[in-house]
Amino acid sequence: MIEKRDFYINGAWVAPAIAADLAVIDPSTEQQCAVISVGSQSDTDDAVAAAKAAFPAWSATPLEERLAALERLEVIYKAKKTEMSEAMSLEMGAPKSLSESSQWGAGAWHIKEAIRAARAYEFERKSGDDWIYHEPIGVAALITPWNWPMNQVTLKVIPALAVGCTVVLKPSEIAPLSSILLAEMIDEAGFPVGVFNMVNGDGAGVGSQLSVHPDVDMVSFTGSTRAGALITKAAADSVKRVSLELGGKGANVIFADADEKAVARGVRHCFQNTGQSCNAPTRMLVEESIYDQVVETAKGLAEKQEVGIAQKDGRHIGPLVSDVHWHKVQGLIQDGIDEGARLVAGGTGRPDGMDVGYFVKPTIFADVNNDMKIAREEVFGPVLVIIPFKDEADALAIANDTPYGLGNYVQTQDPEKAKRMARGMRSGMVEVNGNFLGGVTPFGGYKQSGNGREGSVWGLGEYLEVKAVAGIS
């Protein structure tokens, strides 16, 4: 059992106003691994009040002093790689190797890049005879999900603090352990009291309280499109800024001239993190002339994909995060079968020999059309659907026929075709031939995938107001 921590408010660990506990479950074993407190309105109010009181001094602190505090945090974060990696494996089921590399590594990268970007940022500049100032927006409420804990927490907390905002973090109640550990690191780094605050709780409670709070100046949320819409509505009465990074249903378009590793790359990327990534390429669009071959290749890869507990080494995929999510994914797999899609690998139920843990069979459907539920809804599990297309125009039409617009993928050796497809896709990100976007590019989407952009200078801008001033030299 992990030692219980309560809330971090105004530079101290404090007990909740109302005693209410919630169990944290290890998805590999279905056993309780920790207990957290659940915040009430009083706890939320205290955290927001602390952030509001700390804002004037923190926003006026010279940039280099703020960045020095973040650099101290960076050193501590790197030194506690093992503890952080183990926390994420335990709370949300990321396999040990993935947790140590990508899960922990994403946080390390975002801390480093936010510091670099802030140091180079032009917070004030001349525009003709006038001045343009970029100033911190104020108190930022940060609501984060469970699937990539430190990736999303550091993408919000670090740029907000760098530009001079004060924050209240509400991490996912399903996977709160890594955020509690980060709060301990922030405390050790010596940030001024009230600059960073953290309250655990669920979306209906603390999340809603932050969304409507009159002293919260903005809400940054990563999660489902449904929850993002509710937050936007809740925040509307106070006209606070709402930045959203939401779901996705990425198309991976494989042309006949794609390189020989394209299919394997697409299947592995879809299954990474057990499919629990908003930018996963979950729709594989395949040119008709190579369709049968691609289906067979994908089938073989799925059948060879190992599944195992999070705490062991290897390139296996782990469990889904929770019992509730396991049943949701099982239901969508059954929907695919009922809709008449051809099940070529996997299916409902746990993998053979696995009776405990929220494990799912790596699943592939072929002969899918874009009207099917499994082609339109975000499954958020290791489920790939394969859809044939006739030509470039058909591929583009299918790729764009979705309410989402986060990330898409193109596989072709024709550079002009790749460029046409990338420009024609209605999404915030496009990756071609396995070239991953770097940390200095914006992360975010079109349509129901949200309206925010995170990472590098774009991430800083989310937390800044723009002020124009005339008549001063």
GROMACS .gro file of C-alpha atoms in nm:
model
  473
    1MET     CA    1   0.000   0.000   0.000
    2ILE     CA    2   0.119   0.350  -0.086
    3GLU     CA    3   0.131   0.589   0.210
    4LYS     CA    4  -0.171   0.816   0.206
    5ARG     CA    5  -0.121   1.183   0.126
    6ASP     CA    6  -0.397   1.442   0.151
    7PHE     CA    7  -0.403   1.776  -0.033
    8TYR     CA    8  -0.122   2.018  -0.104
    9ILE     CA    9  -0.261   2.366  -0.036
   10ASN     CA   10  -0.075   2.688   0.041
   11GLY     CA   11   0.260   2.515   0.074
   12ALA     CA   12   0.152   2.239   0.312
   13TRP     CA   13  -0.009   1.894   0.317
   14VAL     CA   14  -0.354   1.934   0.470
   15ALA     CA   15  -0.633   1.696   0.563
   16PRO     CA   16  -0.967   1.726   0.382
   17ALA     CA   17  -1.245   1.931   0.535
   18ILE     CA   18  -1.477   1.630   0.515
   19ALA     CA   19  -1.346   1.277   0.565
   20ALA     CA   20  -1.406   1.092   0.239
   21ASP     CA   21  -1.169   0.828   0.104
   22LEU     CA   22  -1.134   0.663  -0.235
   23ALA     CA   23  -0.942   0.347  -0.316
   24VAL     CA   24  -0.681   0.343  -0.592
   25ILE     CA   25  -0.678   0.008  -0.775
   26ASP     CA   26  -0.379  -0.162  -0.938
   27PRO     CA   27  -0.527  -0.263  -1.277
   28SER     CA   28  -0.287  -0.555  -1.313
   29THR     CA   29  -0.416  -0.725  -0.997
   30GLU     CA   30  -0.753  -0.555  -0.928
   31GLN     CA   31  -0.625  -0.502  -0.572
   32GLN     CA   32  -0.630  -0.179  -0.374
   33CYS     CA   33  -0.284  -0.020  -0.378
   34ALA     CA   34  -0.352   0.317  -0.217
   35VAL     CA   35  -0.618   0.539  -0.063
   36ILE     CA   36  -0.670   0.907  -0.139
   37SER     CA   37  -0.889   1.174   0.013
   38VAL     CA   38  -1.168   1.326  -0.195
   39GLY     CA   39  -1.202   1.703  -0.191
   40SER     CA   40  -1.510   1.902  -0.097
   41GLN     CA   41  -1.618   2.254  -0.190
   42SER     CA   42  -1.432   2.383   0.115
   43ASP     CA   43  -1.107   2.221   0.000
   44THR     CA   44  -1.148   2.362  -0.350
   45ASP     CA   45  -1.217   2.709  -0.210
   46ASP     CA   46  -0.907   2.692   0.011
   47ALA     CA   47  -0.686   2.591  -0.282
   48VAL     CA   48  -0.821   2.863  -0.509
   49ALA     CA   49  -0.787   3.124  -0.233
   50ALA     CA   50  -0.424   3.023  -0.180
   51ALA     CA   51  -0.351   3.049  -0.552
   52LYS     CA   52  -0.526   3.386  -0.576
   53ALA     CA   53  -0.330   3.526  -0.280
   54ALA     CA   54   0.000   3.405  -0.424
   55PHE     CA   55  -0.059   3.537  -0.775
   56PRO     CA   56   0.047   3.905  -0.737
   57ALA     CA   57   0.391   3.820  -0.599
   58TRP     CA   58   0.454   3.519  -0.826
   59SER     CA   59   0.352   3.704  -1.143
   60ALA     CA   60   0.584   3.991  -1.046
   61THR     CA   61   0.876   3.757  -0.973
   62PRO     CA   62   1.149   3.798  -1.237
   63LEU     CA   63   1.137   3.531  -1.507
   64GLU     CA   64   1.482   3.397  -1.421
   65GLU     CA   65   1.377   3.337  -1.059
   66ARG     CA   66   1.068   3.145  -1.170
   67LEU     CA   67   1.276   2.940  -1.411
   68ALA     CA   68   1.536   2.872  -1.142
   69ALA     CA   69   1.261   2.713  -0.931
   70LEU     CA   70   1.155   2.501  -1.228
   71GLU     CA   71   1.515   2.397  -1.289
   72ARG     CA   72   1.537   2.277  -0.929
   73LEU     CA   73   1.221   2.077  -0.992
   74GLU     CA   74   1.374   1.932  -1.309
   75VAL     CA   75   1.675   1.802  -1.115
   76ILE     CA   76   1.450   1.640  -0.853
   77TYR     CA   77   1.222   1.488  -1.119
   78LYS     CA   78   1.517   1.325  -1.293
   79ALA     CA   79   1.657   1.196  -0.964
   80LYS     CA   80   1.326   1.028  -0.881
   81LYS     CA   81   1.275   0.852  -1.212
   82THR     CA   82   1.232   0.511  -1.050
   83GLU     CA   83   0.969   0.626  -0.799
   84MET     CA   84   0.772   0.813  -1.064
   85SER     CA   85   0.784   0.527  -1.313
   86GLU     CA   86   0.671   0.277  -1.051
   87ALA     CA   87   0.384   0.504  -0.947
   88MET     CA   88   0.250   0.523  -1.302
   89SER     CA   89   0.280   0.148  -1.356
   90LEU     CA   90   0.092   0.089  -1.033
   91GLU     CA   91  -0.187   0.342  -1.080
   92MET     CA   92  -0.274   0.305  -1.450
   93GLY     CA   93  -0.100  -0.010  -1.572
   94ALA     CA   94   0.173   0.120  -1.800
   95PRO     CA   95   0.426  -0.162  -1.847
   96LYS     CA   96   0.754  -0.104  -1.667
   97SER     CA   97   0.958  -0.038  -1.982
   98LEU     CA   98   0.701   0.205  -2.125
   99SER     CA   99   0.667   0.382  -1.791
  100GLU     CA  100   1.043   0.428  -1.755
  101SER     CA  101   1.087   0.556  -2.110
  102SER     CA  102   0.785   0.725  -2.262
  103GLN     CA  103   0.565   0.790  -1.956
  104TRP     CA  104   0.839   0.930  -1.732
  105GLY     CA  105   1.034   1.064  -2.028
  106ALA     CA  106   0.747   1.276  -2.154
  107GLY     CA  107   0.740   1.463  -1.824
  108ALA     CA  108   1.117   1.517  -1.827
  109TRP     CA  109   1.103   1.650  -2.182
  110HIS     CA  110   0.813   1.889  -2.119
  111ILE     CA  111   0.978   2.038  -1.811
  112LYS     CA  112   1.299   2.098  -2.005
  113GLU     CA  113   1.124   2.239  -2.312
  114ALA     CA  114   0.893   2.471  -2.117
  115ILE     CA  115   1.195   2.623  -1.941
  116ARG     CA  116   1.376   2.668  -2.273
  117ALA     CA  117   1.071   2.817  -2.445
  118ALA     CA  118   0.997   3.057  -2.159
  119ARG     CA  119   1.354   3.181  -2.149
  120ALA     CA  120   1.335   3.265  -2.521
  121TYR     CA  121   0.975   3.399  -2.516
  122GLU     CA  122   0.913   3.762  -2.612
  123PHE     CA  123   0.688   3.870  -2.327
  124GLU     CA  124   0.698   4.234  -2.440
  125ARG     CA  125   0.762   4.390  -2.778
  126LYS     CA  126   0.707   4.706  -2.979
  127SER     CA  127   0.430   4.717  -3.240
  128GLY     CA  128   0.475   5.039  -3.431
  129ASP     CA  129   0.467   5.312  -3.165
  130ASP     CA  130   0.283   5.091  -2.917
  131TRP     CA  131   0.378   4.811  -2.680
  132ILE     CA  132   0.240   4.458  -2.668
  133TYR     CA  133   0.265   4.279  -2.333
  134HIS     CA  134   0.198   3.911  -2.271
  135GLU     CA  135   0.091   3.875  -1.910
  136PRO     CA  136  -0.013   3.574  -1.696
  137ILE     CA  137  -0.386   3.518  -1.693
  138GLY     CA  138  -0.410   3.453  -1.318
  139VAL     CA  139  -0.531   3.143  -1.134
  140ALA     CA  140  -0.532   2.839  -1.363
  141ALA     CA  141  -0.734   2.527  -1.281
  142LEU     CA  142  -0.568   2.223  -1.439
  143ILE     CA  143  -0.774   1.906  -1.479
  144THR     CA  144  -0.579   1.608  -1.609
  145PRO     CA  145  -0.655   1.247  -1.717
  146TRP     CA  146  -0.512   0.909  -1.624
  147ASN     CA  147  -0.373   0.773  -1.949
  148TRP     CA  148  -0.042   0.965  -1.975
  149PRO     CA  149  -0.023   1.115  -1.625
  150MET     CA  150   0.305   1.307  -1.625
  151ASN     CA  151   0.280   1.395  -1.993
  152GLN     CA  152  -0.041   1.587  -1.937
  153VAL     CA  153   0.035   1.722  -1.591
  154THR     CA  154   0.370   1.870  -1.693
  155LEU     CA  155   0.224   2.007  -2.017
  156LYS     CA  156  -0.002   2.221  -1.798
  157VAL     CA  157   0.169   2.284  -1.466
  158ILE     CA  158   0.514   2.378  -1.594
  159PRO     CA  159   0.421   2.640  -1.859
  160ALA     CA  160   0.160   2.791  -1.628
  161LEU     CA  161   0.415   2.837  -1.351
  162ALA     CA  162   0.682   2.953  -1.595
  163VAL     CA  163   0.479   3.249  -1.723
  164GLY     CA  164   0.368   3.358  -1.374
  165CYS     CA  165   0.030   3.192  -1.320
  166THR     CA  166  -0.060   3.017  -0.997
  167VAL     CA  167  -0.233   2.684  -1.025
  168VAL     CA  168  -0.476   2.437  -0.871
  169LEU     CA  169  -0.423   2.086  -1.007
  170LYS     CA  170  -0.694   1.822  -1.000
  171PRO     CA  171  -0.539   1.499  -1.128
  172SER     CA  172  -0.745   1.199  -1.225
  173GLU     CA  173  -0.885   1.023  -0.920
  174ILE     CA  174  -0.812   0.693  -1.097
  175ALA     CA  175  -0.439   0.764  -1.128
  176PRO     CA  176  -0.343   1.025  -0.865
  177LEU     CA  177  -0.022   0.874  -0.726
  178SER     CA  178   0.217   1.029  -0.978
  179SER     CA  179   0.069   1.375  -0.921
  180ILE     CA  180   0.103   1.336  -0.544
  181LEU     CA  181   0.468   1.248  -0.601
  182LEU     CA  182   0.510   1.555  -0.826
  183ALA     CA  183   0.356   1.774  -0.554
  184GLU     CA  184   0.618   1.639  -0.312
  185MET     CA  185   0.887   1.732  -0.564
  186ILE     CA  186   0.747   2.083  -0.605
  187ASP     CA  187   0.748   2.122  -0.227
  188GLU     CA  188   1.110   2.004  -0.215
  189ALA     CA  189   1.205   2.249  -0.492
  190GLY     CA  190   1.100   2.539  -0.269
  191PHE     CA  191   0.829   2.718  -0.465
  192PRO     CA  192   0.660   3.002  -0.274
  193VAL     CA  193   0.350   2.900  -0.077
  194GLY     CA  194   0.027   2.908  -0.274
  195VAL     CA  195   0.188   2.902  -0.616
  196PHE     CA  196   0.109   2.534  -0.669
  197ASN     CA  197  -0.189   2.361  -0.509
  198MET     CA  198  -0.339   2.016  -0.557
  199VAL     CA  199  -0.678   1.876  -0.459
  200ASN     CA  200  -0.784   1.521  -0.538
  201GLY     CA  201  -1.140   1.447  -0.637
  202ASP     CA  202  -1.363   1.345  -0.925
  203GLY     CA  203  -1.490   1.549  -1.217
  204ALA     CA  204  -1.841   1.587  -1.084
  205GLY     CA  205  -1.704   1.724  -0.755
  206VAL     CA  206  -1.375   1.915  -0.757
  207GLY     CA  207  -1.368   1.941  -1.137
  208SER     CA  208  -1.708   2.109  -1.151
  209GLN     CA  209  -1.626   2.330  -0.854
  210LEU     CA  210  -1.316   2.461  -1.030
  211SER     CA  211  -1.502   2.514  -1.357
  212VAL     CA  212  -1.756   2.751  -1.203
  213HIS     CA  213  -1.534   2.912  -0.939
  214PRO     CA  214  -1.539   3.294  -0.972
  215ASP     CA  215  -1.173   3.326  -0.870
  216VAL     CA  216  -1.046   3.081  -1.131
  217ASP     CA  217  -0.935   3.271  -1.441
  218MET     CA  218  -0.897   2.977  -1.676
  219VAL     CA  219  -0.949   2.602  -1.695
  220SER     CA  220  -0.720   2.374  -1.891
  221PHE     CA  221  -0.868   2.027  -1.938
  222THR     CA  222  -0.750   1.709  -2.107
  223GLY     CA  223  -0.996   1.423  -2.134
  224SER     CA  224  -1.309   1.311  -2.311
  225THR     CA  225  -1.506   1.530  -2.549
  226ARG     CA  226  -1.818   1.477  -2.338
  227ALA     CA  227  -1.648   1.607  -2.024
  228GLY     CA  228  -1.488   1.895  -2.216
  229ALA     CA  229  -1.829   2.011  -2.336
  230LEU     CA  230  -1.964   2.002  -1.979
  231ILE     CA  231  -1.670   2.206  -1.849
  232THR     CA  232  -1.719   2.464  -2.124
  233LYS     CA  233  -2.086   2.504  -2.033
  234ALA     CA  234  -2.006   2.528  -1.662
  235ALA     CA  235  -1.743   2.794  -1.722
  236ALA     CA  236  -1.959   3.004  -1.955
  237ASP     CA  237  -2.133   3.209  -1.685
  238SER     CA  238  -1.803   3.349  -1.559
  239VAL     CA  239  -1.663   3.384  -1.914
  240LYS     CA  240  -1.336   3.228  -1.808
  241ARG     CA  241  -1.099   3.090  -2.068
  242VAL     CA  242  -1.131   2.717  -2.131
  243SER     CA  243  -0.853   2.528  -2.310
  244LEU     CA  244  -0.943   2.176  -2.421
  245GLU     CA  245  -0.741   1.879  -2.545
  246LEU     CA  246  -0.995   1.606  -2.611
  247GLY     CA  247  -1.048   1.276  -2.790
  248GLY     CA  248  -0.944   1.145  -3.128
  249LYS     CA  249  -1.008   0.880  -3.390
  250GLY     CA  250  -0.693   0.903  -3.597
  251ALA     CA  251  -0.679   0.775  -3.954
  252ASN     CA  252  -0.363   0.600  -4.069
  253VAL     CA  253  -0.373   0.607  -4.449
  254ILE     CA  254  -0.161   0.334  -4.608
  255PHE     CA  255  -0.109   0.368  -4.983
  256ALA     CA  256   0.014   0.088  -5.206
  257ASP     CA  257   0.358   0.250  -5.223
  258ALA     CA  258   0.401   0.263  -4.843
  259ASP     CA  259   0.729   0.132  -4.703
  260GLU     CA  260   0.747  -0.229  -4.588
  261LYS     CA  261   0.735  -0.138  -4.217
  262ALA     CA  262   0.427   0.084  -4.242
  263VAL     CA  263   0.170  -0.175  -4.134
  264ALA     CA  264   0.372  -0.301  -3.837
  265ARG     CA  265   0.440   0.056  -3.732
  266GLY     CA  266   0.069   0.138  -3.744
  267VAL     CA  267  -0.042  -0.168  -3.549
  268ARG     CA  268   0.216  -0.117  -3.276
  269HIS     CA  269   0.132   0.251  -3.245
  270CYS     CA  270  -0.239   0.170  -3.214
  271PHE     CA  271  -0.168  -0.082  -2.937
  272GLN     CA  272   0.086   0.133  -2.750
  273ASN     CA  273  -0.022   0.216  -2.394
  274THR     CA  274  -0.290  -0.052  -2.446
  275GLY     CA  275  -0.459   0.180  -2.697
  276GLN     CA  276  -0.523   0.442  -2.428
  277SER     CA  277  -0.395   0.741  -2.624
  278CYS     CA  278  -0.609   1.016  -2.776
  279ASN     CA  279  -0.381   1.038  -3.081
  280ALA     CA  280  -0.366   0.663  -3.149
  281PRO     CA  281  -0.401   0.564  -3.518
  282THR     CA  282  -0.709   0.349  -3.459
  283ARG     CA  283  -0.851   0.361  -3.815
  284MET     CA  284  -0.620   0.200  -4.070
  285LEU     CA  285  -0.728   0.309  -4.418
  286VAL     CA  286  -0.576   0.080  -4.682
  287GLU     CA  287  -0.561   0.112  -5.061
  288GLU     CA  288  -0.766  -0.167  -5.220
  289SER     CA  289  -0.480  -0.319  -5.421
  290ILE     CA  290  -0.291  -0.416  -5.101
  291TYR     CA  291  -0.589  -0.457  -4.868
  292ASP     CA  292  -0.591  -0.836  -4.825
  293GLN     CA  293  -0.217  -0.845  -4.769
  294VAL     CA  294  -0.234  -0.571  -4.505
  295VAL     CA  295  -0.517  -0.745  -4.320
  296GLU     CA  296  -0.314  -1.066  -4.297
  297THR     CA  297  -0.004  -0.879  -4.180
  298ALA     CA  298  -0.200  -0.691  -3.915
  299LYS     CA  299  -0.367  -1.014  -3.799
  300GLY     CA  300  -0.031  -1.182  -3.749
  301LEU     CA  301   0.104  -0.887  -3.552
  302ALA     CA  302  -0.199  -0.880  -3.323
  303GLU     CA  303  -0.174  -1.253  -3.258
  304LYS     CA  304   0.192  -1.214  -3.162
  305GLN     CA  305   0.132  -0.912  -2.937
  306GLU     CA  306   0.207  -1.010  -2.578
  307VAL     CA  307  -0.011  -0.896  -2.288
  308GLY     CA  308   0.115  -0.891  -1.930
  309ILE     CA  309   0.124  -0.723  -1.593
  310ALA     CA  310   0.262  -0.372  -1.571
  311GLN     CA  311   0.537  -0.455  -1.324
  312LYS     CA  312   0.744  -0.676  -1.557
  313ASP     CA  313   0.998  -0.580  -1.823
  314GLY     CA  314   0.927  -0.626  -2.192
  315ARG     CA  315   0.747  -0.485  -2.494
  316HIS     CA  316   0.411  -0.627  -2.393
  317ILE     CA  317   0.098  -0.421  -2.342
  318GLY     CA  318  -0.055  -0.392  -1.998
  319PRO     CA  319  -0.410  -0.382  -1.865
  320LEU     CA  320  -0.673  -0.118  -1.921
  321VAL     CA  321  -0.698   0.131  -1.637
  322SER     CA  322  -1.016   0.023  -1.459
  323ASP     CA  323  -1.306  -0.217  -1.439
  324VAL     CA  324  -1.544   0.046  -1.575
  325HIS     CA  325  -1.321   0.113  -1.874
  326TRP     CA  326  -1.270  -0.262  -1.934
  327HIS     CA  327  -1.645  -0.312  -1.965
  328LYS     CA  328  -1.677  -0.011  -2.197
  329VAL     CA  329  -1.413  -0.151  -2.434
  330GLN     CA  330  -1.570  -0.498  -2.419
  331GLY     CA  331  -1.903  -0.345  -2.518
  332LEU     CA  332  -1.753  -0.167  -2.818
  333ILE     CA  333  -1.580  -0.485  -2.936
  334GLN     CA  334  -1.916  -0.663  -2.918
  335ASP     CA  335  -2.072  -0.372  -3.110
  336GLY     CA  336  -1.820  -0.430  -3.389
  337ILE     CA  337  -1.912  -0.797  -3.406
  338ASP     CA  338  -2.285  -0.716  -3.403
  339GLU     CA  339  -2.243  -0.454  -3.679
  340GLY     CA  340  -2.097  -0.716  -3.912
  341ALA     CA  341  -1.732  -0.618  -3.914
  342ARG     CA  342  -1.499  -0.913  -3.975
  343LEU     CA  343  -1.313  -1.004  -3.657
  344VAL     CA  344  -0.967  -1.117  -3.765
  345ALA     CA  345  -0.789  -1.111  -3.426
  346GLY     CA  346  -0.884  -1.087  -3.062
  347GLY     CA  347  -1.241  -1.032  -2.954
  348THR     CA  348  -1.427  -1.011  -2.625
  349GLY     CA  349  -1.300  -1.143  -2.294
  350ARG     CA  350  -0.955  -1.160  -2.138
  351PRO     CA  351  -0.656  -1.323  -2.310
  352ASP     CA  352  -0.620  -1.694  -2.243
  353GLY     CA  353  -0.485  -1.773  -1.898
  354MET     CA  354  -0.553  -1.427  -1.756
  355ASP     CA  355  -0.838  -1.440  -1.509
  356VAL     CA  356  -0.741  -1.136  -1.299
  357GLY     CA  357  -0.663  -0.784  -1.415
  358TYR     CA  358  -0.826  -0.555  -1.669
  359PHE     CA  359  -0.659  -0.719  -1.967
  360VAL     CA  360  -0.798  -0.708  -2.321
  361LYS     CA  361  -0.720  -0.918  -2.626
  362PRO     CA  362  -0.542  -0.714  -2.897
  363THR     CA  363  -0.827  -0.689  -3.145
  364ILE     CA  364  -0.850  -0.616  -3.518
  365PHE     CA  365  -1.160  -0.573  -3.731
  366ALA     CA  366  -1.150  -0.577  -4.111
  367ASP     CA  367  -1.415  -0.487  -4.370
  368VAL     CA  368  -1.521  -0.191  -4.158
  369ASN     CA  369  -1.703   0.106  -4.305
  370ASN     CA  370  -1.700   0.454  -4.164
  371ASP     CA  371  -2.064   0.438  -4.055
  372MET     CA  372  -1.998   0.166  -3.797
  373LYS     CA  373  -1.983   0.258  -3.430
  374ILE     CA  374  -1.630   0.117  -3.394
  375ALA     CA  375  -1.515   0.349  -3.674
  376ARG     CA  376  -1.674   0.659  -3.523
  377GLU     CA  377  -1.637   0.628  -3.145
  378GLU     CA  378  -1.312   0.649  -2.953
  379VAL     CA  379  -1.263   0.298  -2.813
  380PHE     CA  380  -0.952   0.382  -2.606
  381GLY     CA  381  -0.829   0.026  -2.606
  382PRO     CA  382  -0.611  -0.202  -2.824
  383VAL     CA  383  -0.868  -0.218  -3.101
  384LEU     CA  384  -0.781  -0.144  -3.465
  385VAL     CA  385  -1.033  -0.114  -3.748
  386ILE     CA  386  -0.926  -0.158  -4.112
  387ILE     CA  387  -1.115   0.023  -4.388
  388PRO     CA  388  -1.046  -0.008  -4.764
  389PHE     CA  389  -1.026   0.294  -4.996
  390LYS     CA  390  -1.017   0.335  -5.374
  391ASP     CA  391  -0.794   0.634  -5.438
  392GLU     CA  392  -0.645   0.945  -5.281
  393ALA     CA  393  -0.971   1.142  -5.287
  394ASP     CA  394  -1.160   0.853  -5.127
  395ALA     CA  395  -0.895   0.816  -4.856
  396LEU     CA  396  -0.912   1.186  -4.771
  397ALA     CA  397  -1.292   1.180  -4.757
  398ILE     CA  398  -1.294   0.883  -4.518
  399ALA     CA  399  -1.017   1.029  -4.301
  400ASN     CA  400  -1.207   1.356  -4.258
  401ASP     CA  401  -1.545   1.191  -4.203
  402THR     CA  402  -1.525   1.201  -3.824
  403PRO     CA  403  -1.626   1.443  -3.550
  404TYR     CA  404  -1.267   1.433  -3.426
  405GLY     CA  405  -0.958   1.602  -3.564
  406LEU     CA  406  -0.657   1.538  -3.342
  407GLY     CA  407  -0.389   1.336  -3.522
  408ASN     CA  408  -0.372   1.162  -3.858
  409TYR     CA  409  -0.104   0.956  -4.032
  410VAL     CA  410   0.004   0.906  -4.394
  411GLN     CA  411   0.221   0.626  -4.539
  412THR     CA  412   0.347   0.682  -4.894
  413GLN     CA  413   0.679   0.719  -5.076
  414ASP     CA  414   0.537   0.991  -5.301
  415PRO     CA  415   0.630   1.324  -5.135
  416GLU     CA  416   0.375   1.527  -5.330
  417LYS     CA  417   0.095   1.286  -5.241
  418ALA     CA  418   0.203   1.300  -4.877
  419LYS     CA  419   0.195   1.679  -4.886
  420ARG     CA  420  -0.151   1.689  -5.046
  421MET     CA  421  -0.288   1.446  -4.790
  422ALA     CA  422  -0.132   1.633  -4.496
  423ARG     CA  423  -0.275   1.965  -4.615
  424GLY     CA  424  -0.616   1.813  -4.683
  425MET     CA  425  -0.657   1.638  -4.349
  426ARG     CA  426  -0.873   1.827  -4.099
  427SER     CA  427  -0.662   1.762  -3.793
  428GLY     CA  428  -0.419   1.948  -3.571
  429MET     CA  429  -0.135   1.705  -3.636
  430VAL     CA  430  -0.021   1.482  -3.922
  431GLU     CA  431   0.272   1.240  -3.913
  432VAL     CA  432   0.414   1.099  -4.236
  433ASN     CA  433   0.602   0.769  -4.275
  434GLY     CA  434   0.667   0.718  -3.905
  435ASN     CA  435   0.822   1.060  -3.846
  436PHE     CA  436   0.703   1.162  -3.499
  437LEU     CA  437   0.634   1.522  -3.413
  438GLY     CA  438   0.892   1.671  -3.179
  439GLY     CA  439   0.840   1.846  -2.849
  440VAL     CA  440   0.877   2.192  -3.003
  441THR     CA  441   0.555   2.158  -3.204
  442PRO     CA  442   0.200   2.225  -3.081
  443PHE     CA  443  -0.016   1.935  -2.960
  444GLY     CA  444  -0.389   1.980  -3.020
  445GLY     CA  445  -0.671   1.926  -3.262
  446TYR     CA  446  -0.960   2.048  -3.474
  447LYS     CA  447  -1.334   2.000  -3.427
  448GLN     CA  448  -1.438   1.790  -3.125
  449SER     CA  449  -1.076   1.714  -3.044
  450GLY     CA  450  -1.056   2.049  -2.867
  451ASN     CA  451  -0.945   2.408  -2.904
  452GLY     CA  452  -0.617   2.419  -2.711
  453ARG     CA  453  -0.254   2.382  -2.808
  454GLU     CA  454   0.005   2.248  -2.568
  455GLY     CA  455   0.383   2.226  -2.579
  456SER     CA  456   0.668   2.473  -2.632
  457VAL     CA  457   0.570   2.835  -2.711
  458TRP     CA  458   0.209   2.735  -2.786
  459GLY     CA  459   0.177   2.592  -2.438
  460LEU     CA  460   0.302   2.916  -2.285
  461GLY     CA  461   0.051   3.118  -2.484
  462GLU     CA  462  -0.241   2.924  -2.334
  463TYR     CA  463  -0.171   3.094  -1.999
  464LEU     CA  464  -0.110   3.448  -2.121
  465GLU     CA  465  -0.327   3.752  -2.180
  466VAL     CA  466  -0.234   4.007  -2.450
  467LYS     CA  467  -0.226   4.373  -2.352
  468ALA     CA  468  -0.174   4.661  -2.594
  469VAL     CA  469  -0.042   4.991  -2.455
  470ALA     CA  470  -0.009   5.328  -2.631
  471GLY     CA  471   0.163   5.646  -2.523
  472ILE     CA  472   0.469   5.518  -2.340
  473SER     CA  473   0.824   5.497  -2.464
   0.00000   0.00000   0.00000
